[in-house]
Structure formats: C-alpha cells, structure tokens
C-alpha cells in the first residue's frame, strides 16, 4: 500500500496543495479572508449556480433517457447486444473536447441541424445538456443495468401472481432493489457534469461557465491564482461530499441484495411492449449516440480526404510540428500512462482486497476516486508549479504528461481489479504458501491466472481514458509534442474552414481508436453484467 499512497501524495496531493497555497499565501501570510470575498462575488455566485443547476438538469435528463436502456441491456437478449453495449460506451471514454466537437458539428453554426432546418443550439444550455447525456448515457446503462441483470426476476413475478399490476410490481419490488444502483449512477453523472470542462468550454462560449471552466479562465487568462485557488477548494469540498455519498450507496448495493447469474435473466423480447421498448432504445441510441459520431465523421470527410492530408503539413501556426504527430504522441503517452496506472492500481486493489485490511486502508478506496472529480486544470497547473525543483524537477520531462494521465486511469484499474481479487479464494493462496511458495510466486501462479483477463480489461480502460485526458494535459503538453485532445482544442480555437476540418479529422481518428479499444474490452470481459 505504501507505493500507491506515495504516488498519490507526490503527484496529486502535493501539486494541488501547492497551487492552492500559491493562490492563498504570500510573504505576509495566509489570506483566508479571500475565500469569503470570492465566494460572495456576484460573478462567482452565478458560476456556482450554473454549475449546480446544469449538473442537476443533466443528471435528471440522463436518468430519464438511459433507464429504459438499462432495462433493455439487462433483461432482453438480442443480436448485436455486445457490440451495441461497446458502442454506447464510446462517448464515455472520448475526450470531452471531442464530445463538444461532435455536438458542434451537429447543432452549431453550419452544423447538420442548421443546414437542414436552420436550428442552432450551440448558444443555448440545451446543447450542453444533450452533450452531457451523450457522454453519461453509458454510466446509467451499465451501472443500473449491471445490477438489474442480477436481480432475481421471480420476486417481481411473485408480486404479479399476487395481483399486482406491472406498474405496481415495478414500483414496490424492482425500484426499491434498484435504488442503490440508481443513486450511485446519478451521483457519478452529477460528479462528471459538475466538473465538466471540455464540453462547456466549446459549447458554452462566453455565456456559460462551470467551476472547472472558471478555474481555467482565472488561471490561464486572468492570472488570478487566488480566485482559482478558492474555486478549487469549493469544488474539492463538493466532490468530497459526492464521493462520500457514492461510497455509501455502493456499500448498500453490495450488501442489501441477493443476486443471481446475469446470464440467466436475459430473454428474447416477448410481446408487443418489450419489442416496442427495444425499438425505442435502439432509436434513442441511433439519434443520441450514433448521429453525433456520424456527423463528426461526415464533417471530417467534406471534400474527400483533404483534411486528413492536411494533418501531415506543418503550418507554423497552432503547432510547431505537423498535427498528425499528435497521434503518435498520444499513443506513446497513453501506453506509458497505462503502465503506471496498472502498476499503481493493481497494488492498491491488492491491498484493498485483503480480508485483514483496516479501516484506514479501506478509506483510501474513496480517496482513489478524487482525481476523477478534482479540477484537472488545477492538477496540471500544479504540476508546473510544484514539480520544478530537484529531486522532482519534471517540467522538461516527457513523463509529466503520462503521470497526469495515470492519475485518471488508476481509479478505473482499481474498480476493475478489486471485485475479481476479492473473489479469489484465500485458501488457494494459503495452500500455495504452506507448500513453500514465496509471496511473489503465489501471486504469479495463483492470483495472476485468475485475474489475467480483468487485468487486461483494466489496462484497456486506463489506455482509453489516458488517451483522452484533456484538463491537465492542456497545461503541460509541450507545443512540439501535443496530444490529440490538445491538438483538437487548438485547431478549434483558430478561425478558418481548414482548421475546423482538421479538428474534425483528428477527433474522428481518436473516436475510432477508442471504439476499437472498447470492442476488444467487451471480448475480454469475463462477466456479463455490463458494469463499468
């Protein structure tokens, strides 16, 4: 456990603390009164209100749209289900800047809706809400659907036999059993939308700003580190509360239910109602998920492959190298970040899976989720501020980017590995130890064969999310070594049709890489619950 704790202390806690201290402290001491001054300012109150309001609205809309999909993936069996499950997960691992780009191509000036019906949503909050539903649809489908697929259907059937209507059986039997999973999914959607950055930055323009966007603006444009530090503390407090409640809902989900094999509950659609529901969910996926991605591809191919060919040329503007170099940079960084995340995450999961793990060790499980919610902008700028002196002078090192990306990948590795490690029969390890095997040999010959596939899935998720990390990388990626998300953002920030087309082309390439990775992961998964 010492290695994961040291990793998070040095590369997460220390940079965040350093940037907050830089903003709230000077030679005269701490300026804690600045906290009340910033929080009570009218413009900050507006940002706080919009951040909270849009997160609540996005969560409610996502639940409304995705719960029918959770039922279909949990209870119905149909051709192409495994591929479709991977497809609806593609938006979740896409960089938020690419999600914003896809919806810009759909609802922005000159977008598909503008061309067909003269409808533009890029200057309204609806574009942000729809993009958040697009991004978080898989969170609800896979979290709620994962539990739903394991609920014993005989409980609801017994209620029906006793005279309850389908609606009453759902309300009194199924819904209470699903409540912990629905709450956990809602909290995760709220967390991701509360800390939204790339989507709001692209679609919100100067009108709408979340806490994360405002932290970025105060840090990189206004250079007001004090205000950015206060906003970071506010976001940190909110995220800590959300994660604490989420951990409680997860414990309820794990302990309160008697579950069955997921493969035994899915059946072919029966009756007009189930067939209509399946058709409705397929139509929703087509419009909500496939249409934005298809428009992204179509915009990248306007005029043939000209935008793709242009990626190989250096223009001396947004880049010091041809934009196509961002592909190789991203792949190299993501592979290094995956190796780091798998190492740290596996060690953390192994410590958390021990039956004799103390309360302090179990509490570290919740802390591992903090990088998903704490401002990535703060982490990235904190890297530049804190890691600039020996023995950790890394500002000129290529490792800075993979280290920041690994912080986001570790929680996914832990979440994937932990259930599998807990399921390993401890008696197997004990028998191997009695026969004289060393701890390393016990791991190699007992644990590793049982968790090999889960380890591959964990590595795949870490690779996908590392590939798409944007908030921290936008600060620390060097101009001569841009990553794909940073390259897309820079191209979108420059006027001209060629820059817009190249942004669409790079976004399409990144989308294809993520889609292929997820299809491979679906083949590797050992469980059929569909949970993330």
Coordinates of C-alpha atoms in Angstrom, one line a residue:
X1 CA 0.0 0.0 0.0
X2 CA 3.0 2.3 0.5
X3 CA 3.6 2.7 -3.2
X4 CA 0.1 3.8 -4.2
X5 CA -0.1 6.2 -1.2
X6 CA 3.3 7.7 -2.1
X7 CA 2.2 8.1 -5.7
X8 CA -1.0 10.0 -4.9
X9 CA 0.8 12.0 -2.2
X10 CA 3.5 13.2 -4.6
X11 CA 1.6 13.5 -7.9
X12 CA -1.8 14.5 -6.7
X13 CA -2.0 15.9 -3.2
X14 CA 1.3 17.8 -3.4
X15 CA 0.6 19.7 -6.7
X16 CA -3.0 20.5 -5.7
X17 CA -1.8 21.8 -2.3
X18 CA 1.0 23.8 -3.9
X19 CA -1.3 25.6 -6.3
X20 CA -3.8 26.4 -3.6
X21 CA -1.1 27.6 -1.3
X22 CA 0.4 29.8 -4.1
X23 CA -3.0 31.4 -4.5
X24 CA -3.9 32.0 -0.8
X25 CA -0.5 32.8 0.6
X26 CA 2.2 35.4 0.1
X27 CA 5.1 36.8 2.1
X28 CA 2.7 38.4 4.6
X29 CA 0.9 35.0 5.4
X30 CA -2.3 33.3 4.5
X31 CA -5.2 35.4 3.1
X32 CA -8.1 33.2 4.2
X33 CA -10.5 36.2 4.1
X34 CA -10.1 35.9 0.3
X35 CA -12.3 32.8 0.4
X36 CA -15.4 34.7 1.6
X37 CA -14.6 37.5 -0.7
X38 CA -14.5 35.3 -3.8
X39 CA -17.5 33.1 -2.9
X40 CA -19.8 36.1 -2.3
X41 CA -18.8 37.8 -5.5
X42 CA -21.7 38.1 -7.9
X43 CA -20.0 36.6 -10.9
X44 CA -18.7 33.6 -8.9
X45 CA -22.2 33.0 -7.4
X46 CA -23.5 32.9 -11.0
X47 CA -20.9 30.3 -11.9
X48 CA -21.7 28.2 -8.8
X49 CA -25.4 28.4 -9.6
X50 CA -25.0 27.4 -13.2
X51 CA -22.6 24.6 -12.3
X52 CA -25.0 23.1 -9.9
X53 CA -28.1 23.7 -11.9
X54 CA -26.8 22.2 -15.2
X55 CA -25.4 19.2 -13.2
X56 CA -28.8 18.6 -11.7
X57 CA -30.6 19.0 -15.0
X58 CA -28.1 16.8 -16.9
X59 CA -28.4 14.1 -14.2
X60 CA -32.2 14.1 -14.4
X61 CA -32.3 14.1 -18.2
X62 CA -29.7 11.3 -18.3
X63 CA -31.7 9.1 -15.9
X64 CA -34.9 9.7 -17.9
X65 CA -33.3 8.8 -21.2
X66 CA -31.0 6.0 -20.0
X67 CA -33.1 3.9 -17.6
X68 CA -35.1 2.3 -20.4
X69 CA -31.8 1.4 -22.0
X70 CA -30.6 -0.1 -18.7
X71 CA -33.7 -2.4 -18.7
X72 CA -33.1 -3.5 -22.3
X73 CA -29.5 -4.4 -21.8
X74 CA -30.2 -6.1 -18.5
X75 CA -33.3 -8.1 -19.3
X76 CA -33.5 -8.6 -23.1
X77 CA -31.3 -10.7 -25.3
X78 CA -31.0 -9.6 -29.0
X79 CA -28.4 -9.9 -31.8
X80 CA -25.6 -7.5 -31.6
X81 CA -26.1 -6.7 -27.9
X82 CA -22.4 -7.0 -27.0
X83 CA -21.3 -4.7 -29.9
X84 CA -24.1 -2.2 -29.1
X85 CA -23.0 -2.1 -25.4
X86 CA -19.5 -1.2 -26.6
X87 CA -20.9 1.5 -28.9
X88 CA -22.9 3.3 -26.2
X89 CA -19.7 3.3 -24.0
X90 CA -17.6 5.0 -26.7
X91 CA -18.8 8.5 -25.7
X92 CA -17.8 7.9 -22.1
X93 CA -14.1 7.3 -22.9
X94 CA -14.0 10.1 -25.6
X95 CA -12.2 13.3 -24.5
X96 CA -14.8 15.9 -23.5
X97 CA -13.3 18.2 -26.1
X98 CA -14.2 15.6 -28.8
X99 CA -17.7 15.3 -27.4
X100 CA -18.0 19.1 -27.7
X101 CA -16.7 18.9 -31.2
X102 CA -19.2 16.3 -32.2
X103 CA -22.1 18.4 -30.9
X104 CA -20.7 21.5 -32.5
X105 CA -20.8 19.7 -35.8
X106 CA -24.4 18.7 -35.1
X107 CA -26.0 21.8 -33.6
X108 CA -23.5 24.6 -34.2
X109 CA -23.3 27.2 -36.9
X110 CA -23.2 25.3 -40.2
X111 CA -24.0 22.1 -38.4
X112 CA -26.4 19.4 -39.6
X113 CA -29.5 20.9 -37.9
X114 CA -28.5 24.4 -39.1
X115 CA -28.2 23.1 -42.7
X116 CA -31.4 21.1 -42.7
X117 CA -33.8 23.2 -40.6
X118 CA -32.0 26.4 -39.6
X119 CA -31.8 25.3 -36.0
X120 CA -28.8 26.2 -33.9
X121 CA -28.4 25.2 -30.2
X122 CA -24.7 26.0 -29.7
X123 CA -25.5 29.2 -27.8
X124 CA -28.1 27.6 -25.5
X125 CA -27.8 25.4 -22.5
X126 CA -29.6 22.7 -24.4
X127 CA -26.5 21.8 -26.3
X128 CA -24.6 21.4 -23.1
X129 CA -27.3 19.2 -21.5
X130 CA -27.6 17.0 -24.6
X131 CA -23.8 16.6 -24.8
X132 CA -23.8 15.5 -21.1
X133 CA -26.5 13.0 -21.8
X134 CA -24.5 11.7 -24.7
X135 CA -21.3 11.4 -22.5
X136 CA -23.0 9.8 -19.5
X137 CA -25.6 7.5 -21.1
X138 CA -23.3 4.5 -20.6
X139 CA -22.8 5.3 -16.9
X140 CA -26.5 4.7 -16.1
X141 CA -27.0 1.9 -18.6
X142 CA -24.0 -0.1 -17.3
X143 CA -24.3 0.8 -13.6
X144 CA -28.0 0.3 -13.2
X145 CA -28.2 -2.4 -15.9
X146 CA -25.4 -4.3 -14.2
X147 CA -27.4 -4.7 -11.0
X148 CA -30.7 -5.1 -12.9
X149 CA -29.3 -8.1 -14.8
X150 CA -28.5 -9.9 -11.5
X151 CA -31.9 -9.2 -9.7
X152 CA -33.9 -12.4 -9.3
X153 CA -36.9 -11.8 -11.6
X154 CA -39.0 -14.3 -9.6
X155 CA -39.6 -11.6 -6.9
X156 CA -41.5 -9.3 -9.3
X157 CA -43.2 -12.4 -10.9
X158 CA -44.4 -13.4 -7.4
X159 CA -45.9 -9.9 -6.9
X160 CA -47.7 -10.2 -10.3
X161 CA -49.2 -13.5 -9.3
X162 CA -50.5 -11.9 -6.1
X163 CA -52.4 -9.5 -8.2
X164 CA -50.1 -6.5 -8.5
X165 CA -50.1 -4.7 -11.8
X166 CA -46.9 -4.4 -13.8
X167 CA -46.5 -0.8 -12.6
X168 CA -47.2 -1.7 -9.0
X169 CA -44.7 -4.6 -9.2
X170 CA -42.1 -2.2 -10.6
X171 CA -42.8 0.5 -8.0
X172 CA -42.9 -1.8 -4.9
X173 CA -40.4 -4.6 -5.8
X174 CA -38.0 -3.7 -8.6
X175 CA -37.4 0.0 -7.9
X176 CA -36.5 -0.4 -4.2
X177 CA -34.0 -3.1 -5.2
X178 CA -32.5 -0.9 -7.9
X179 CA -32.4 2.3 -5.7
X180 CA -28.8 1.9 -4.6
X181 CA -27.6 1.4 -8.2
X182 CA -29.7 4.3 -9.5
X183 CA -28.4 6.6 -6.7
X184 CA -24.8 5.5 -7.5
X185 CA -25.2 6.2 -11.2
X186 CA -26.9 9.5 -10.5
X187 CA -24.1 10.6 -8.2
X188 CA -21.5 9.7 -10.8
X189 CA -23.3 11.5 -13.6
X190 CA -23.7 14.6 -11.2
X191 CA -19.9 14.4 -10.4
X192 CA -18.9 14.3 -14.1
X193 CA -21.3 17.1 -15.1
X194 CA -20.5 19.2 -12.0
X195 CA -16.8 19.2 -13.0
X196 CA -17.5 19.4 -16.8
X197 CA -14.8 21.3 -18.7
X198 CA -14.3 20.5 -22.4
X199 CA -18.0 20.3 -23.3
X200 CA -18.8 23.6 -21.6
X201 CA -15.7 25.3 -22.9
X202 CA -16.6 24.5 -26.5
X203 CA -20.4 24.7 -26.4
X204 CA -20.9 27.3 -23.6
X205 CA -18.8 30.1 -25.1
X206 CA -18.6 33.2 -23.0
X207 CA -22.1 32.9 -21.7
X208 CA -21.9 29.7 -19.7
X209 CA -19.1 28.7 -17.3
X210 CA -18.8 25.9 -14.8
X211 CA -16.4 25.9 -11.9
X212 CA -13.8 23.9 -13.9
X213 CA -14.0 26.4 -16.8
X214 CA -13.8 29.3 -14.5
X215 CA -10.7 27.9 -12.8
X216 CA -9.1 27.5 -16.2
X217 CA -10.0 31.1 -17.1
X218 CA -8.8 32.5 -13.8
X219 CA -5.5 30.5 -14.1
X220 CA -4.6 30.9 -17.8
X221 CA -6.3 34.1 -18.9
X222 CA -6.8 36.4 -15.9
X223 CA -3.8 35.0 -13.9
X224 CA -5.7 35.4 -10.7
X225 CA -4.4 32.4 -8.7
X226 CA -6.2 33.5 -5.5
X227 CA -9.6 33.2 -7.1
X228 CA -8.7 30.0 -8.9
X229 CA -7.5 28.5 -5.5
X230 CA -10.7 29.4 -3.8
X231 CA -12.8 27.9 -6.6
X232 CA -10.6 24.7 -6.4
X233 CA -11.3 24.4 -2.7
X234 CA -15.1 24.8 -3.3
X235 CA -15.0 22.2 -6.0
X236 CA -12.9 19.9 -3.8
X237 CA -15.4 20.1 -0.9
X238 CA -18.3 19.4 -3.2
X239 CA -16.6 16.4 -4.8
X240 CA -15.6 15.0 -1.4
X241 CA -19.3 15.1 -0.3
X242 CA -20.4 13.5 -3.6
X243 CA -17.8 10.7 -3.3
X244 CA -18.7 10.0 0.4
X245 CA -22.4 9.6 -0.5
X246 CA -21.4 7.5 -3.5
X247 CA -19.3 5.1 -1.4
X248 CA -22.3 4.7 1.0
X249 CA -24.6 3.8 -1.9
X250 CA -22.1 1.3 -3.3
X251 CA -21.9 -0.4 0.1
X252 CA -25.7 -0.7 0.2
X253 CA -25.7 -2.1 -3.3
X254 CA -23.1 -4.8 -2.3
X255 CA -24.8 -5.9 0.9
X256 CA -28.5 -5.5 0.6
X257 CA -29.4 -7.8 -2.2
X258 CA -29.5 -11.5 -3.1
X259 CA -28.2 -11.7 -6.7
X260 CA -28.4 -14.3 -9.4
X261 CA -26.3 -15.2 -12.5
X262 CA -26.8 -12.3 -15.0
X263 CA -26.8 -14.7 -18.0
X264 CA -30.0 -16.4 -16.6
X265 CA -32.1 -13.3 -16.6
X266 CA -31.9 -12.0 -20.2
X267 CA -34.5 -13.3 -22.6
X268 CA -35.7 -12.7 -26.1
X269 CA -38.2 -9.8 -26.3
X270 CA -41.7 -11.2 -25.7
X271 CA -44.9 -9.3 -26.5
X272 CA -45.5 -6.0 -28.3
X273 CA -44.5 -4.0 -25.2
X274 CA -41.0 -5.4 -25.0
X275 CA -40.4 -5.2 -28.7
X276 CA -41.6 -1.6 -28.8
X277 CA -39.3 -0.8 -25.9
X278 CA -36.3 -2.4 -27.6
X279 CA -37.1 -0.4 -30.8
X280 CA -37.4 2.8 -28.8
X281 CA -34.0 2.2 -27.1
X282 CA -32.3 1.4 -30.4
X283 CA -33.8 4.6 -31.9
X284 CA -32.5 6.6 -28.9
X285 CA -29.0 5.1 -29.3
X286 CA -29.1 5.9 -33.1
X287 CA -30.1 9.5 -32.5
X288 CA -28.3 10.3 -29.3
X289 CA -25.0 8.3 -29.8
X290 CA -24.6 7.3 -33.4
X291 CA -25.8 10.6 -35.1
X292 CA -23.3 12.9 -33.4
X293 CA -20.5 10.5 -34.1
X294 CA -21.6 10.1 -37.8
X295 CA -21.8 13.8 -38.3
X296 CA -18.3 14.1 -36.9
X297 CA -17.1 11.6 -39.5
X298 CA -19.1 13.3 -42.2
X299 CA -17.6 16.7 -41.5
X300 CA -14.1 15.3 -41.5
X301 CA -14.7 13.9 -45.0
X302 CA -16.1 17.1 -46.6
X303 CA -14.3 17.4 -49.9
X304 CA -12.8 13.9 -49.6
X305 CA -9.7 13.3 -47.5
X306 CA -8.3 16.8 -47.9
X307 CA -8.5 17.5 -44.1
X308 CA -6.7 14.2 -43.3
X309 CA -3.9 15.0 -45.9
X310 CA -3.5 18.5 -44.4
X311 CA -2.7 16.9 -41.0
X312 CA 0.7 15.9 -42.4
X313 CA 1.7 19.5 -43.1
X314 CA 3.3 22.0 -40.7
X315 CA 1.6 25.4 -40.9
X316 CA 3.7 27.2 -38.3
X317 CA 0.6 28.5 -36.5
X318 CA -1.0 26.4 -33.8
X319 CA 1.7 23.7 -33.9
X320 CA 5.5 23.5 -34.2
X321 CA 5.1 20.1 -35.8
X322 CA 2.5 18.6 -38.3
X323 CA -0.8 17.9 -36.5
X324 CA -0.5 14.2 -37.4
X325 CA 2.4 14.0 -34.9
X326 CA -0.2 14.3 -32.1
X327 CA -1.4 10.8 -32.9
X328 CA 2.0 9.2 -32.2
X329 CA 2.5 11.4 -29.1
X330 CA -0.9 10.4 -27.7
X331 CA -0.3 6.7 -28.2
X332 CA 3.2 6.9 -26.6
X333 CA 1.9 8.9 -23.6
X334 CA -1.1 6.7 -23.2
X335 CA 0.9 3.5 -23.2
X336 CA 3.3 4.9 -20.5
X337 CA 0.3 6.2 -18.5
X338 CA -1.3 2.7 -18.8
X339 CA 1.8 1.0 -17.5
X340 CA 1.9 3.4 -14.5
X341 CA -1.8 3.1 -13.8
X342 CA -1.8 -0.7 -14.0
X343 CA 1.1 -0.9 -11.6
X344 CA -0.3 1.6 -9.0
X345 CA -3.9 0.4 -9.4
X346 CA -3.0 -3.3 -9.1
X347 CA -1.0 -2.7 -5.9
X348 CA -3.9 -0.6 -4.4
X349 CA -6.5 -3.2 -5.4
X350 CA -4.4 -6.0 -3.9
X351 CA -4.2 -4.1 -0.6
X352 CA -7.9 -3.2 -0.6
X353 CA -8.8 -6.8 -1.3
X354 CA -7.1 -8.2 1.8
X355 CA -9.5 -9.6 4.3
X356 CA -7.5 -8.0 7.2
X357 CA -7.5 -4.6 5.6
X358 CA -8.0 -1.9 8.3
X359 CA -10.4 1.0 8.2
X360 CA -7.6 3.3 7.1
X361 CA -6.8 1.2 4.1
X362 CA -10.5 0.9 3.1
X363 CA -10.8 4.7 3.4
X364 CA -8.1 5.0 0.8
X365 CA -10.5 3.4 -1.7
X366 CA -12.7 6.6 -1.7
X367 CA -9.6 8.8 -2.0
X368 CA -8.6 7.0 -5.2
X369 CA -11.7 8.5 -6.9
X370 CA -10.7 12.1 -6.1
X371 CA -8.7 12.6 -9.4
X372 CA -11.9 12.0 -11.3
X373 CA -13.6 15.0 -9.6
X374 CA -10.9 17.4 -8.5
X375 CA -10.1 20.1 -11.1
X376 CA -7.8 18.5 -13.7
X377 CA -6.8 22.1 -14.6
X378 CA -5.6 22.6 -11.0
X379 CA -3.6 19.3 -11.2
X380 CA -2.0 20.3 -14.5
X381 CA -1.0 23.8 -13.4
X382 CA 0.1 22.3 -10.0
X383 CA 2.5 20.1 -11.8
X384 CA 4.2 23.1 -13.4
X385 CA 4.3 24.9 -10.0
X386 CA 5.3 22.1 -7.7
X387 CA 7.4 19.7 -9.8
X388 CA 10.1 22.3 -10.8
X389 CA 12.9 21.6 -8.2
X390 CA 15.2 18.7 -7.6
X391 CA 14.7 15.8 -6.9
X392 CA 11.3 16.2 -8.7
X393 CA 12.2 18.7 -11.5
X394 CA 10.0 17.2 -14.2
X395 CA 8.8 20.3 -16.1
X396 CA 11.0 19.5 -19.0
X397 CA 10.5 15.7 -18.8
X398 CA 8.2 13.8 -21.2
X399 CA 7.0 11.8 -18.1
X400 CA 4.9 14.8 -16.9
X401 CA 2.1 14.0 -19.3
X402 CA 1.8 10.3 -18.6
X403 CA 1.9 10.9 -14.9
X404 CA -1.0 13.3 -15.1
X405 CA -2.9 10.8 -17.3
X406 CA -2.2 7.9 -15.0
X407 CA -4.0 9.7 -12.1
X408 CA -7.2 9.4 -14.1
X409 CA -6.5 5.8 -15.1
X410 CA -5.8 4.4 -11.6
X411 CA -9.4 4.6 -10.4
X412 CA -10.6 2.6 -13.4
X413 CA -7.9 -0.1 -12.7
X414 CA -8.9 -0.3 -9.1
X415 CA -12.6 -0.5 -9.9
X416 CA -12.0 -3.3 -12.4
X417 CA -9.5 -5.4 -10.4
X418 CA -11.0 -5.1 -6.9
X419 CA -14.1 -7.3 -7.4
X420 CA -12.0 -10.0 -9.1
X421 CA -9.3 -10.0 -6.4
X422 CA -12.0 -10.2 -3.7
X423 CA -13.5 -13.2 -5.4
X424 CA -10.2 -15.2 -5.3
X425 CA -10.5 -18.0 -2.7
X426 CA -8.0 -17.1 0.0
X427 CA -7.5 -20.9 0.7
X428 CA -5.7 -21.2 -2.7
X429 CA -3.1 -18.6 -1.6
X430 CA -2.8 -20.3 1.8
X431 CA -2.2 -23.7 0.3
X432 CA 0.5 -22.4 -2.0
X433 CA 2.2 -20.7 0.9
X434 CA 2.1 -23.9 3.0
X435 CA 3.8 -25.7 0.1
X436 CA 6.6 -23.2 0.3
X437 CA 5.8 -20.7 -2.4
X438 CA 7.1 -17.2 -1.9
X439 CA 4.6 -14.2 -1.9
X440 CA 5.8 -13.4 -5.5
X441 CA 5.3 -17.0 -6.6
X442 CA 1.8 -17.1 -5.0
X443 CA 0.9 -14.0 -7.0
X444 CA 2.4 -15.3 -10.2
X445 CA 0.9 -18.8 -10.1
X446 CA -2.4 -18.3 -8.1
X447 CA -3.7 -14.8 -8.5
X448 CA -2.4 -13.9 -11.9
X449 CA -4.0 -16.7 -13.9
X450 CA -7.4 -15.9 -12.2
X451 CA -7.2 -12.1 -12.8
X452 CA -5.4 -12.0 -16.1
X453 CA -8.4 -11.1 -18.1
X454 CA -9.5 -8.5 -15.6
X455 CA -6.0 -7.0 -15.7
X456 CA -6.3 -6.7 -19.5
X457 CA -9.7 -5.0 -19.2
X458 CA -8.2 -2.6 -16.6
X459 CA -5.3 -1.8 -18.9
X460 CA -7.7 -1.2 -21.8
X461 CA -9.8 1.3 -19.8
X462 CA -6.7 3.0 -18.5
X463 CA -5.4 3.3 -22.0
X464 CA -8.7 4.8 -23.3
X465 CA -9.1 7.4 -20.6
X466 CA -5.4 8.3 -20.7
X467 CA -5.7 8.8 -24.4
X468 CA -8.5 11.3 -23.9
X469 CA -7.3 13.2 -20.8
X470 CA -7.5 17.0 -21.6
X471 CA -7.9 19.1 -18.5
X472 CA -4.4 18.6 -17.1
X473 CA -2.6 17.9 -20.4
X474 CA -3.7 21.2 -21.9
X475 CA -1.3 22.9 -19.4
X476 CA 1.7 20.5 -19.5
X477 CA 1.8 19.2 -23.1
X478 CA 4.7 20.9 -24.9
X479 CA 4.0 22.8 -28.2
X480 CA 6.3 20.5 -30.1
X481 CA 4.6 17.4 -28.5
X482 CA 0.8 18.0 -28.5
X483 CA -1.6 15.2 -27.7
X484 CA -4.7 14.6 -29.7
X485 CA -7.2 16.3 -27.4
X486 CA -4.9 19.4 -27.1
X487 CA -4.5 19.4 -30.9
X488 CA -8.2 19.4 -31.4
X489 CA -8.8 22.2 -29.0
X490 CA -6.0 24.3 -30.6
X491 CA -7.5 23.8 -34.1
X492 CA -11.0 24.7 -32.9
X493 CA -9.6 27.9 -31.3
X494 CA -8.4 29.1 -34.7
X495 CA -10.7 30.5 -37.4
X496 CA -10.9 29.0 -40.9
X497 CA -12.5 26.1 -42.6
X498 CA -9.3 24.1 -42.8
X499 CA -8.6 24.3 -39.1
X500 CA -12.2 23.2 -38.3
X501 CA -11.9 20.3 -40.8
X502 CA -8.6 19.1 -39.3
X503 CA -10.1 19.2 -35.8
X504 CA -12.9 17.0 -37.1
X505 CA -10.4 14.6 -38.7
X506 CA -8.3 14.3 -35.5
X507 CA -11.5 13.8 -33.5
X508 CA -12.6 11.0 -35.8
X509 CA -9.2 9.3 -35.5
X510 CA -9.4 9.5 -31.7
X511 CA -13.0 8.2 -31.8
X512 CA -12.1 5.2 -33.9
X513 CA -9.1 4.3 -31.6
X514 CA -11.4 4.4 -28.6
X515 CA -14.1 2.4 -30.3
X516 CA -11.7 -0.4 -31.3
X517 CA -10.3 -0.5 -27.7
X518 CA -13.8 -0.9 -26.3
X519 CA -14.8 -3.6 -28.7
X520 CA -11.6 -5.5 -27.6
X521 CA -12.5 -5.0 -24.0
X522 CA -16.0 -6.4 -24.5
X523 CA -14.4 -9.6 -25.9
X524 CA -12.1 -9.8 -22.9
X525 CA -14.7 -9.3 -20.2
X526 CA -15.4 -12.3 -18.0
X527 CA -18.7 -11.1 -16.5
X528 CA -21.8 -10.4 -18.4
X529 CA -23.3 -7.8 -16.1
X530 CA -22.1 -4.9 -18.3
X531 CA -21.0 -2.8 -15.4
X532 CA -18.2 -0.3 -15.9

